[in-house]
Amino acid sequence: MQEFPQGIAIHVPKCYNEIGRDVPTNFIMPKLNKNSSIPLYQQLARNLQKQIRSGTFKIGSQLPTERELMQLYEVSRNSVREALDVLAAEGLVQRDQGRGTFVADAKLKLGLLRLTSFTEDMQERHLQPSSRLLKRCIEIPPAGVGELLQLLPNELALYVERLRFADDIPMAINMSYFSLDTCPGLADEDLASDSIYALIENKYHIHLVQAKQTIRAAHASKPEAELLNISPNLPVLIIEGVVFAQDETPIEHLRSIYRSDRYEFAISAIRTP
Ligand code: 16G
């Protein structure tokens, strides 16, 4: 359900050129929908957020001034300020009194203490999740994986490989084996569009309660870098582990590759007496 108007590439209005600053050539300005139930400031925030996340506005670059944004988007100063407040609260921009608003070096911060799905992670950040199904098959998993899923030797599992997007930007590759015993029929679901965790919980009534995971840095392989649209020299973050249901039944063995320029993982530590 995407209520926001589709962005369109435009010639930058005269008022903007007169100010004399460089405009990113791929700058997209949507027509804000004044009849929408979504307030204008939210539409504006969402549009700017998209352009920051996609790199149209680079880290450290200056956003158009409040006055420029008012003229460009034909909105009030209040709407512009509220939109910039939203971006500042999300850590996407920094406002420097007297100098302007600058794109901050913001990454998606994921807490390691909560077991969430990719869909939930993105929705919480007001980003539109989507997936490209790269592979789906039923096969015998590698021996170590089978053991972690507590499968019998040569027992089959469902393998799903998906490229995950936020607002159409590739963010991660999820590679998972699911135990067929606990989720029969999962292989036939619409794994490209649906949230697998939502399917597991709502359709199979399995409550996912815990994950045991490790995280490490690595270089992406050439095909992985191509899928993630990153330079092959950029490190990636690899999370591996097992997700369990109640009574410690293993449900998923996961290996996910995350872009390190888009993600950071937060860990809370408690000091025991
Ligand atoms: C998370 C999981 C991944 C799982 C996916 C399900 C990590 C560390 N964890 O990304 O294993 O397959 O969520 O997402 O990547 P979905 O419910 O949106 O399909």
PDB file of C-alpha atoms and ligand atoms in Angstrom:
ATOM      1  CA  MET A   1       0.000   0.000   0.000  1.00  0.00           C
ATOM      2  CA  GLN A   2       2.079   2.868  -1.273  1.00  0.00           C
ATOM      3  CA  GLU A   3       0.088   6.042  -0.998  1.00  0.00           C
ATOM      4  CA  PHE A   4       2.910   8.347  -1.837  1.00  0.00           C
ATOM      5  CA  PRO A   5       2.989   9.796  -5.325  1.00  0.00           C
ATOM      6  CA  GLN A   6       5.614   8.374  -7.595  1.00  0.00           C
ATOM      7  CA  GLY A   7       8.627  10.659  -7.949  1.00  0.00           C
ATOM      8  CA  ILE A   8       9.286  12.200 -11.327  1.00  0.00           C
ATOM      9  CA  ALA A   9      12.527  13.600 -12.650  1.00  0.00           C
ATOM     10  CA  ILE A  10      12.162  17.293 -13.348  1.00  0.00           C
ATOM     11  CA  HIS A  11      14.065  20.223 -14.645  1.00  0.00           C
ATOM     12  CA  VAL A  12      15.086  22.077 -11.541  1.00  0.00           C
ATOM     13  CA  PRO A  13      13.014  25.249 -11.241  1.00  0.00           C
ATOM     14  CA  LYS A  14      14.603  28.580 -11.946  1.00  0.00           C
ATOM     15  CA  CYS A  15      14.498  29.667  -8.322  1.00  0.00           C
ATOM     16  CA  TYR A  16      16.845  26.833  -7.473  1.00  0.00           C
ATOM     17  CA  ASN A  17      19.347  27.606 -10.191  1.00  0.00           C
ATOM     18  CA  GLU A  18      19.370  31.242  -9.195  1.00  0.00           C
ATOM     19  CA  ILE A  19      20.629  30.269  -5.795  1.00  0.00           C
ATOM     20  CA  GLY A  20      23.576  28.900  -7.652  1.00  0.00           C
ATOM     21  CA  ARG A  21      24.296  25.656  -5.790  1.00  0.00           C
ATOM     22  CA  ASP A  22      24.805  22.356  -7.525  1.00  0.00           C
ATOM     23  CA  VAL A  23      21.728  20.177  -7.783  1.00  0.00           C
ATOM     24  CA  PRO A  24      22.270  16.415  -7.941  1.00  0.00           C
ATOM     25  CA  THR A  25      21.519  15.427 -11.524  1.00  0.00           C
ATOM     26  CA  ASN A  26      19.342  12.561 -10.343  1.00  0.00           C
ATOM     27  CA  PHE A  27      17.327  14.783  -8.014  1.00  0.00           C
ATOM     28  CA  ILE A  28      13.712  13.633  -7.980  1.00  0.00           C
ATOM     29  CA  MET A  29      10.927  15.942  -7.013  1.00  0.00           C
ATOM     30  CA  PRO A  30       7.492  14.468  -6.597  1.00  0.00           C
ATOM     31  CA  LYS A  31       4.321  16.367  -6.935  1.00  0.00           C
ATOM     32  CA  LEU A  32       3.174  16.389  -3.330  1.00  0.00           C
ATOM     33  CA  ASN A  33      -0.427  15.313  -3.171  1.00  0.00           C
ATOM     34  CA  LYS A  34      -2.301  18.059  -1.382  1.00  0.00           C
ATOM     35  CA  ASN A  35      -5.494  15.962  -1.308  1.00  0.00           C
ATOM     36  CA  SER A  36      -3.868  12.989   0.352  1.00  0.00           C
ATOM     37  CA  SER A  37      -4.638  12.056   3.941  1.00  0.00           C
ATOM     38  CA  ILE A  38      -0.865  11.918   4.460  1.00  0.00           C
ATOM     39  CA  PRO A  39       0.304  15.306   5.727  1.00  0.00           C
ATOM     40  CA  LEU A  40       2.535  17.261   3.339  1.00  0.00           C
ATOM     41  CA  TYR A  41       5.436  17.294   5.775  1.00  0.00           C
ATOM     42  CA  GLN A  42       5.392  13.481   5.866  1.00  0.00           C
ATOM     43  CA  GLN A  43       5.308  13.255   2.069  1.00  0.00           C
ATOM     44  CA  LEU A  44       8.242  15.668   1.880  1.00  0.00           C
ATOM     45  CA  ALA A  45      10.176  13.833   4.605  1.00  0.00           C
ATOM     46  CA  ARG A  46       9.623  10.540   2.828  1.00  0.00           C
ATOM     47  CA  ASN A  47      10.822  11.919  -0.499  1.00  0.00           C
ATOM     48  CA  LEU A  48      13.972  13.459   0.990  1.00  0.00           C
ATOM     49  CA  GLN A  49      14.583  10.293   3.032  1.00  0.00           C
ATOM     50  CA  LYS A  50      14.450   8.235  -0.165  1.00  0.00           C
ATOM     51  CA  GLN A  51      16.942  10.497  -1.914  1.00  0.00           C
ATOM     52  CA  ILE A  52      19.328  10.374   1.034  1.00  0.00           C
ATOM     53  CA  ARG A  53      19.108   6.603   1.316  1.00  0.00           C
ATOM     54  CA  SER A  54      19.641   6.152  -2.422  1.00  0.00           C
ATOM     55  CA  GLY A  55      22.701   8.431  -2.323  1.00  0.00           C
ATOM     56  CA  THR A  56      21.267  11.249  -4.478  1.00  0.00           C
ATOM     57  CA  PHE A  57      22.200  13.498  -1.581  1.00  0.00           C
ATOM     58  CA  LYS A  58      25.608  12.258  -0.502  1.00  0.00           C
ATOM     59  CA  ILE A  59      26.807  12.010   3.102  1.00  0.00           C
ATOM     60  CA  GLY A  60      28.092  15.416   4.197  1.00  0.00           C
ATOM     61  CA  SER A  61      26.356  17.311   1.391  1.00  0.00           C
ATOM     62  CA  GLN A  62      24.031  20.189   2.129  1.00  0.00           C
ATOM     63  CA  LEU A  63      20.317  19.851   1.558  1.00  0.00           C
ATOM     64  CA  PRO A  64      18.464  22.706  -0.123  1.00  0.00           C
ATOM     65  CA  THR A  65      17.702  25.482   2.364  1.00  0.00           C
ATOM     66  CA  GLU A  66      14.280  25.819   3.966  1.00  0.00           C
ATOM     67  CA  ARG A  67      13.392  28.589   1.536  1.00  0.00           C
ATOM     68  CA  GLU A  68      14.546  26.517  -1.446  1.00  0.00           C
ATOM     69  CA  LEU A  69      12.515  23.521  -0.273  1.00  0.00           C
ATOM     70  CA  MET A  70       9.453  25.755   0.192  1.00  0.00           C
ATOM     71  CA  GLN A  71       9.790  26.998  -3.393  1.00  0.00           C
ATOM     72  CA  LEU A  72      10.631  23.613  -4.873  1.00  0.00           C
ATOM     73  CA  TYR A  73       7.802  21.724  -3.244  1.00  0.00           C
ATOM     74  CA  GLU A  74       5.348  24.611  -2.908  1.00  0.00           C
ATOM     75  CA  VAL A  75       4.822  24.002   0.773  1.00  0.00           C
ATOM     76  CA  SER A  76       4.836  26.210   3.849  1.00  0.00           C
ATOM     77  CA  ARG A  77       7.867  26.834   6.015  1.00  0.00           C
ATOM     78  CA  ASN A  78       6.142  24.843   8.769  1.00  0.00           C
ATOM     79  CA  SER A  79       5.853  21.764   6.543  1.00  0.00           C
ATOM     80  CA  VAL A  80       9.517  22.057   5.573  1.00  0.00           C
ATOM     81  CA  ARG A  81      10.603  22.429   9.190  1.00  0.00           C
ATOM     82  CA  GLU A  82       8.486  19.496  10.325  1.00  0.00           C
ATOM     83  CA  ALA A  83       9.895  17.328   7.506  1.00  0.00           C
ATOM     84  CA  LEU A  84      13.457  18.258   8.486  1.00  0.00           C
ATOM     85  CA  ASP A  85      12.603  17.503  12.132  1.00  0.00           C
ATOM     86  CA  VAL A  86      11.553  13.986  11.072  1.00  0.00           C
ATOM     87  CA  LEU A  87      14.832  13.469   9.188  1.00  0.00           C
ATOM     88  CA  ALA A  88      16.861  14.851  12.108  1.00  0.00           C
ATOM     89  CA  ALA A  89      15.036  12.560  14.564  1.00  0.00           C
ATOM     90  CA  GLU A  90      15.872   9.580  12.338  1.00  0.00           C
ATOM     91  CA  GLY A  91      19.536  10.641  12.349  1.00  0.00           C
ATOM     92  CA  LEU A  92      19.522  11.157   8.589  1.00  0.00           C
ATOM     93  CA  VAL A  93      20.450  14.847   8.732  1.00  0.00           C
ATOM     94  CA  GLN A  94      22.238  17.218  11.040  1.00  0.00           C
ATOM     95  CA  ARG A  95      21.070  20.777  11.369  1.00  0.00           C
ATOM     96  CA  ASP A  96      23.829  23.258  11.849  1.00  0.00           C
ATOM     97  CA  GLN A  97      22.525  26.620  13.086  1.00  0.00           C
ATOM     98  CA  GLY A  98      23.338  29.289  10.553  1.00  0.00           C
ATOM     99  CA  ARG A  99      24.965  26.905   8.058  1.00  0.00           C
ATOM    100  CA  GLY A 100      22.104  24.675   6.956  1.00  0.00           C
ATOM    101  CA  THR A 101      21.074  21.034   6.967  1.00  0.00           C
ATOM    102  CA  PHE A 102      23.615  18.358   6.097  1.00  0.00           C
ATOM    103  CA  VAL A 103      23.254  14.671   5.279  1.00  0.00           C
ATOM    104  CA  ALA A 104      24.508  12.661   8.260  1.00  0.00           C
ATOM    105  CA  ASP A 105      26.431   9.414   8.076  1.00  0.00           C
ATOM    106  CA  ALA A 106      23.410   7.415   9.198  1.00  0.00           C
ATOM    107  CA  LYS A 107      23.169   3.663   9.052  1.00  0.00           C
ATOM    108  CA  LEU A 108      20.237   1.481   9.856  1.00  0.00           C
ATOM    109  CA  LYS A 109      20.816   0.499  13.438  1.00  0.00           C
ATOM    110  CA  LEU A 110      19.528  -2.945  14.245  1.00  0.00           C
ATOM    111  CA  GLY A 111      19.300  -4.112  17.811  1.00  0.00           C
ATOM    112  CA  LEU A 112      20.605  -7.627  18.315  1.00  0.00           C
ATOM    113  CA  LEU A 113      18.401  -8.186  21.319  1.00  0.00           C
ATOM    114  CA  ARG A 114      15.098  -8.307  19.461  1.00  0.00           C
ATOM    115  CA  LEU A 115      14.220 -11.090  17.076  1.00  0.00           C
ATOM    116  CA  THR A 116      12.618  -9.247  14.176  1.00  0.00           C
ATOM    117  CA  SER A 117      12.022 -10.009  10.531  1.00  0.00           C
ATOM    118  CA  PHE A 118      13.486  -7.955   7.715  1.00  0.00           C
ATOM    119  CA  THR A 119       9.959  -6.765   6.920  1.00  0.00           C
ATOM    120  CA  GLU A 120       9.444  -5.524  10.480  1.00  0.00           C
ATOM    121  CA  ASP A 121      12.880  -3.867  10.571  1.00  0.00           C
ATOM    122  CA  MET A 122      12.126  -1.868   7.442  1.00  0.00           C
ATOM    123  CA  GLN A 123       8.542  -1.016   8.346  1.00  0.00           C
ATOM    124  CA  GLU A 124       9.673   0.339  11.707  1.00  0.00           C
ATOM    125  CA  ARG A 125      11.911   2.713   9.791  1.00  0.00           C
ATOM    126  CA  HIS A 126       9.145   3.707   7.367  1.00  0.00           C
ATOM    127  CA  LEU A 127      10.963   2.018   4.504  1.00  0.00           C
ATOM    128  CA  GLN A 128       9.173  -0.165   1.973  1.00  0.00           C
ATOM    129  CA  PRO A 129      10.510  -3.746   2.165  1.00  0.00           C
ATOM    130  CA  SER A 130      10.606  -5.945  -0.895  1.00  0.00           C
ATOM    131  CA  SER A 131      12.441  -9.057  -2.054  1.00  0.00           C
ATOM    132  CA  ARG A 132      13.785 -10.718  -5.155  1.00  0.00           C
ATOM    133  CA  LEU A 133      13.616 -14.478  -4.859  1.00  0.00           C
ATOM    134  CA  LEU A 134      17.002 -15.727  -6.065  1.00  0.00           C
ATOM    135  CA  LYS A 135      16.579 -19.415  -5.271  1.00  0.00           C
ATOM    136  CA  ARG A 136      14.022 -21.727  -3.724  1.00  0.00           C
ATOM    137  CA  CYS A 137      14.569 -25.464  -3.619  1.00  0.00           C
ATOM    138  CA  ILE A 138      14.191 -28.501  -1.436  1.00  0.00           C
ATOM    139  CA  GLU A 139      17.566 -30.103  -0.811  1.00  0.00           C
ATOM    140  CA  ILE A 140      19.744 -31.853   1.732  1.00  0.00           C
ATOM    141  CA  PRO A 141      21.479 -29.060   3.645  1.00  0.00           C
ATOM    142  CA  PRO A 142      25.225 -29.141   4.353  1.00  0.00           C
ATOM    143  CA  ALA A 143      25.960 -31.510   7.238  1.00  0.00           C
ATOM    144  CA  GLY A 144      26.601 -28.799   9.871  1.00  0.00           C
ATOM    145  CA  VAL A 145      23.364 -27.026   8.990  1.00  0.00           C
ATOM    146  CA  GLY A 146      21.349 -30.260   9.147  1.00  0.00           C
ATOM    147  CA  GLU A 147      22.710 -30.948  12.608  1.00  0.00           C
ATOM    148  CA  LEU A 148      21.843 -27.466  13.844  1.00  0.00           C
ATOM    149  CA  LEU A 149      18.302 -27.935  12.511  1.00  0.00           C
ATOM    150  CA  GLN A 150      18.269 -31.331  14.245  1.00  0.00           C
ATOM    151  CA  LEU A 151      17.512 -33.115  10.959  1.00  0.00           C
ATOM    152  CA  LEU A 152      18.194 -36.769  10.302  1.00  0.00           C
ATOM    153  CA  PRO A 153      21.099 -37.530   7.969  1.00  0.00           C
ATOM    154  CA  ASN A 154      19.944 -36.864   4.368  1.00  0.00           C
ATOM    155  CA  GLU A 155      16.712 -35.243   5.552  1.00  0.00           C
ATOM    156  CA  LEU A 156      15.497 -32.549   3.172  1.00  0.00           C
ATOM    157  CA  ALA A 157      15.003 -28.874   4.052  1.00  0.00           C
ATOM    158  CA  LEU A 158      13.668 -25.851   2.221  1.00  0.00           C
ATOM    159  CA  TYR A 159      16.386 -23.500   0.996  1.00  0.00           C
ATOM    160  CA  VAL A 160      15.392 -19.898   0.247  1.00  0.00           C
ATOM    161  CA  GLU A 161      17.732 -17.210  -1.019  1.00  0.00           C
ATOM    162  CA  ARG A 162      16.400 -13.654  -1.273  1.00  0.00           C
ATOM    163  CA  LEU A 163      17.819 -10.266  -2.098  1.00  0.00           C
ATOM    164  CA  ARG A 164      16.141  -7.819   0.275  1.00  0.00           C
ATOM    165  CA  PHE A 165      15.395  -4.224  -0.603  1.00  0.00           C
ATOM    166  CA  ALA A 166      14.407  -1.117   1.336  1.00  0.00           C
ATOM    167  CA  ASP A 167      12.701   1.440  -0.874  1.00  0.00           C
ATOM    168  CA  ASP A 168      14.112  -0.474  -3.867  1.00  0.00           C
ATOM    169  CA  ILE A 169      17.707  -0.239  -2.600  1.00  0.00           C
ATOM    170  CA  PRO A 170      19.423  -3.618  -2.093  1.00  0.00           C
ATOM    171  CA  MET A 171      20.295  -4.010   1.584  1.00  0.00           C
ATOM    172  CA  ALA A 172      20.949  -7.661   2.345  1.00  0.00           C
ATOM    173  CA  ILE A 173      20.992 -11.210   1.027  1.00  0.00           C
ATOM    174  CA  ASN A 174      19.113 -13.704   3.218  1.00  0.00           C
ATOM    175  CA  MET A 175      19.997 -17.384   2.757  1.00  0.00           C
ATOM    176  CA  SER A 176      17.962 -19.696   4.924  1.00  0.00           C
ATOM    177  CA  TYR A 177      17.188 -23.360   5.426  1.00  0.00           C
ATOM    178  CA  PHE A 178      13.802 -24.107   6.987  1.00  0.00           C
ATOM    179  CA  SER A 179      12.845 -27.363   8.585  1.00  0.00           C
ATOM    180  CA  LEU A 180      10.107 -28.935   6.425  1.00  0.00           C
ATOM    181  CA  ASP A 181       8.844 -30.963   9.317  1.00  0.00           C
ATOM    182  CA  THR A 182       7.673 -27.897  11.196  1.00  0.00           C
ATOM    183  CA  CYS A 183       6.547 -25.801   8.221  1.00  0.00           C
ATOM    184  CA  PRO A 184       5.193 -28.219   5.587  1.00  0.00           C
ATOM    185  CA  GLY A 185       3.969 -26.306   2.536  1.00  0.00           C
ATOM    186  CA  LEU A 186       6.163 -23.264   3.176  1.00  0.00           C
ATOM    187  CA  ALA A 187       7.931 -24.020  -0.125  1.00  0.00           C
ATOM    188  CA  ASP A 188       4.696 -23.354  -2.021  1.00  0.00           C
ATOM    189  CA  GLU A 189       4.018 -19.959  -0.478  1.00  0.00           C
ATOM    190  CA  ASP A 190       4.649 -16.652  -2.220  1.00  0.00           C
ATOM    191  CA  LEU A 191       8.150 -16.249  -0.817  1.00  0.00           C
ATOM    192  CA  ALA A 192       8.970 -13.290  -3.059  1.00  0.00           C
ATOM    193  CA  SER A 193       6.248 -11.050  -1.658  1.00  0.00           C
ATOM    194  CA  ASP A 194       5.376 -12.369   1.770  1.00  0.00           C
ATOM    195  CA  SER A 195       7.227 -12.071   5.049  1.00  0.00           C
ATOM    196  CA  ILE A 196       8.410 -15.590   5.883  1.00  0.00           C
ATOM    197  CA  TYR A 197       8.300 -14.911   9.626  1.00  0.00           C
ATOM    198  CA  ALA A 198       4.706 -13.645   9.285  1.00  0.00           C
ATOM    199  CA  LEU A 199       3.812 -16.844   7.380  1.00  0.00           C
ATOM    200  CA  ILE A 200       5.485 -19.055   9.964  1.00  0.00           C
ATOM    201  CA  GLU A 201       3.736 -17.308  12.834  1.00  0.00           C
ATOM    202  CA  ASN A 202       0.306 -16.634  11.323  1.00  0.00           C
ATOM    203  CA  LYS A 203      -0.167 -19.684   9.112  1.00  0.00           C
ATOM    204  CA  TYR A 204       1.792 -22.345  10.932  1.00  0.00           C
ATOM    205  CA  HIS A 205       1.151 -20.851  14.367  1.00  0.00           C
ATOM    206  CA  ILE A 206       4.772 -21.255  15.338  1.00  0.00           C
ATOM    207  CA  HIS A 207       5.942 -18.604  17.740  1.00  0.00           C
ATOM    208  CA  LEU A 208       9.554 -17.671  17.017  1.00  0.00           C
ATOM    209  CA  VAL A 209      11.152 -16.940  20.345  1.00  0.00           C
ATOM    210  CA  GLN A 210      14.913 -16.925  20.110  1.00  0.00           C
ATOM    211  CA  ALA A 211      17.892 -16.706  17.777  1.00  0.00           C
ATOM    212  CA  LYS A 212      21.470 -17.711  18.439  1.00  0.00           C
ATOM    213  CA  GLN A 213      23.627 -15.790  16.017  1.00  0.00           C
ATOM    214  CA  THR A 214      27.183 -14.747  15.267  1.00  0.00           C
ATOM    215  CA  ILE A 215      28.236 -11.685  13.331  1.00  0.00           C
ATOM    216  CA  ARG A 216      31.478 -11.173  11.450  1.00  0.00           C
ATOM    217  CA  ALA A 217      33.002  -8.982   8.795  1.00  0.00           C
ATOM    218  CA  ALA A 218      33.982 -10.321   5.369  1.00  0.00           C
ATOM    219  CA  HIS A 219      34.569  -9.241   1.819  1.00  0.00           C
ATOM    220  CA  ALA A 220      31.644  -9.774  -0.489  1.00  0.00           C
ATOM    221  CA  SER A 221      32.249 -12.140  -3.366  1.00  0.00           C
ATOM    222  CA  LYS A 222      31.933 -10.587  -6.822  1.00  0.00           C
ATOM    223  CA  PRO A 223      28.376 -11.915  -7.394  1.00  0.00           C
ATOM    224  CA  GLU A 224      27.312 -10.809  -3.895  1.00  0.00           C
ATOM    225  CA  ALA A 225      28.749  -7.317  -4.467  1.00  0.00           C
ATOM    226  CA  GLU A 226      26.895  -7.125  -7.775  1.00  0.00           C
ATOM    227  CA  LEU A 227      23.604  -8.120  -6.164  1.00  0.00           C
ATOM    228  CA  LEU A 228      24.082  -5.598  -3.347  1.00  0.00           C
ATOM    229  CA  ASN A 229      25.245  -2.952  -5.800  1.00  0.00           C
ATOM    230  CA  ILE A 230      28.419  -2.240  -3.837  1.00  0.00           C
ATOM    231  CA  SER A 231      32.074  -2.095  -4.700  1.00  0.00           C
ATOM    232  CA  PRO A 232      33.718  -5.542  -4.217  1.00  0.00           C
ATOM    233  CA  ASN A 233      36.178  -3.884  -1.808  1.00  0.00           C
ATOM    234  CA  LEU A 234      33.460  -2.879   0.615  1.00  0.00           C
ATOM    235  CA  PRO A 235      33.260  -5.143   3.651  1.00  0.00           C
ATOM    236  CA  VAL A 236      29.965  -6.805   4.427  1.00  0.00           C
ATOM    237  CA  LEU A 237      28.526  -8.073   7.702  1.00  0.00           C
ATOM    238  CA  ILE A 238      27.626 -11.744   7.852  1.00  0.00           C
ATOM    239  CA  ILE A 239      25.151 -13.001  10.408  1.00  0.00           C
ATOM    240  CA  GLU A 240      24.790 -16.734  10.851  1.00  0.00           C
ATOM    241  CA  GLY A 241      22.695 -18.653  13.283  1.00  0.00           C
ATOM    242  CA  VAL A 242      19.600 -20.596  14.156  1.00  0.00           C
ATOM    243  CA  VAL A 243      16.114 -19.362  15.026  1.00  0.00           C
ATOM    244  CA  PHE A 244      14.133 -21.389  17.544  1.00  0.00           C
ATOM    245  CA  ALA A 245      10.467 -21.756  18.391  1.00  0.00           C
ATOM    246  CA  GLN A 246       9.062 -22.500  21.824  1.00  0.00           C
ATOM    247  CA  ASP A 247      10.557 -25.615  23.387  1.00  0.00           C
ATOM    248  CA  GLU A 248      13.798 -24.881  21.520  1.00  0.00           C
ATOM    249  CA  THR A 249      12.676 -26.454  18.243  1.00  0.00           C
ATOM    250  CA  PRO A 250      15.030 -25.142  15.538  1.00  0.00           C
ATOM    251  CA  ILE A 251      13.062 -23.610  12.649  1.00  0.00           C
ATOM    252  CA  GLU A 252      15.525 -21.701  10.496  1.00  0.00           C
ATOM    253  CA  HIS A 253      19.232 -21.816   9.832  1.00  0.00           C
ATOM    254  CA  LEU A 254      20.183 -18.404   8.482  1.00  0.00           C
ATOM    255  CA  ARG A 255      23.116 -16.788   6.808  1.00  0.00           C
ATOM    256  CA  SER A 256      22.574 -13.155   5.907  1.00  0.00           C
ATOM    257  CA  ILE A 257      24.928 -10.738   4.214  1.00  0.00           C
ATOM    258  CA  TYR A 258      24.357  -7.100   5.091  1.00  0.00           C
ATOM    259  CA  ARG A 259      25.857  -3.997   3.509  1.00  0.00           C
ATOM    260  CA  SER A 260      28.214  -2.474   6.049  1.00  0.00           C
ATOM    261  CA  ASP A 261      27.654   1.004   4.620  1.00  0.00           C
ATOM    262  CA  ARG A 262      23.947   0.755   5.412  1.00  0.00           C
ATOM    263  CA  TYR A 263      23.885  -1.196   8.639  1.00  0.00           C
ATOM    264  CA  GLU A 264      25.246  -1.205  12.100  1.00  0.00           C
ATOM    265  CA  PHE A 265      24.222  -3.590  14.841  1.00  0.00           C
ATOM    266  CA  ALA A 266      23.681  -2.410  18.392  1.00  0.00           C
ATOM    267  CA  ILE A 267      24.342  -4.657  21.358  1.00  0.00           C
ATOM    268  CA  SER A 268      23.300  -4.026  24.957  1.00  0.00           C
ATOM    269  CA  ALA A 269      25.518  -5.636  27.534  1.00  0.00           C
ATOM    270  CA  ILE A 270      24.610  -6.263  31.141  1.00  0.00           C
ATOM    271  CA  ARG A 271      27.321  -6.533  33.772  1.00  0.00           C
ATOM    272  CA  THR A 272      26.601  -9.435  36.072  1.00  0.00           C
ATOM    273  CA  PRO A 273      27.511  -9.219  39.742  1.00  0.00           C
TER     274      PRO A 273
HETATM  275  C1  16G B   1      15.614 -11.450   9.218  1.00  0.00           C
HETATM  276  C2  16G B   1      16.349 -12.711   9.589  1.00  0.00           C
HETATM  277  C3  16G B   1      16.380 -13.690   8.454  1.00  0.00           C
HETATM  278  C4  16G B   1      14.948 -14.032   8.080  1.00  0.00           C
HETATM  279  C5  16G B   1      14.220 -12.769   7.723  1.00  0.00           C
HETATM  280  C6  16G B   1      12.757 -13.021   7.522  1.00  0.00           C
HETATM  281  C7  16G B   1      18.757 -11.993   9.761  1.00  0.00           C
HETATM  282  C8  16G B   1      19.867 -11.789  10.722  1.00  0.00           C
HETATM  283  N1  16G B   1      17.619 -12.467  10.266  1.00  0.00           N
HETATM  284  O1  16G B   1      16.271 -10.708   8.260  1.00  0.00           O
HETATM  285  O2  16G B   1      17.021 -14.856   8.866  1.00  0.00           O
HETATM  286  O3  16G B   1      14.881 -14.977   7.046  1.00  0.00           O
HETATM  287  O4  16G B   1      14.321 -11.789   8.735  1.00  0.00           O
HETATM  288  O5  16G B   1      12.225 -11.832   6.997  1.00  0.00           O
HETATM  289  O6  16G B   1      18.945 -11.725   8.608  1.00  0.00           O
HETATM  290  P1  16G B   1      10.775 -11.736   6.403  1.00  0.00           P
HETATM  291  O7  16G B   1       9.834 -12.207   7.461  1.00  0.00           O
HETATM  292  O8  16G B   1      10.626 -10.299   6.050  1.00  0.00           O
HETATM  293  O9  16G B   1      10.711 -12.632   5.194  1.00  0.00           O
END
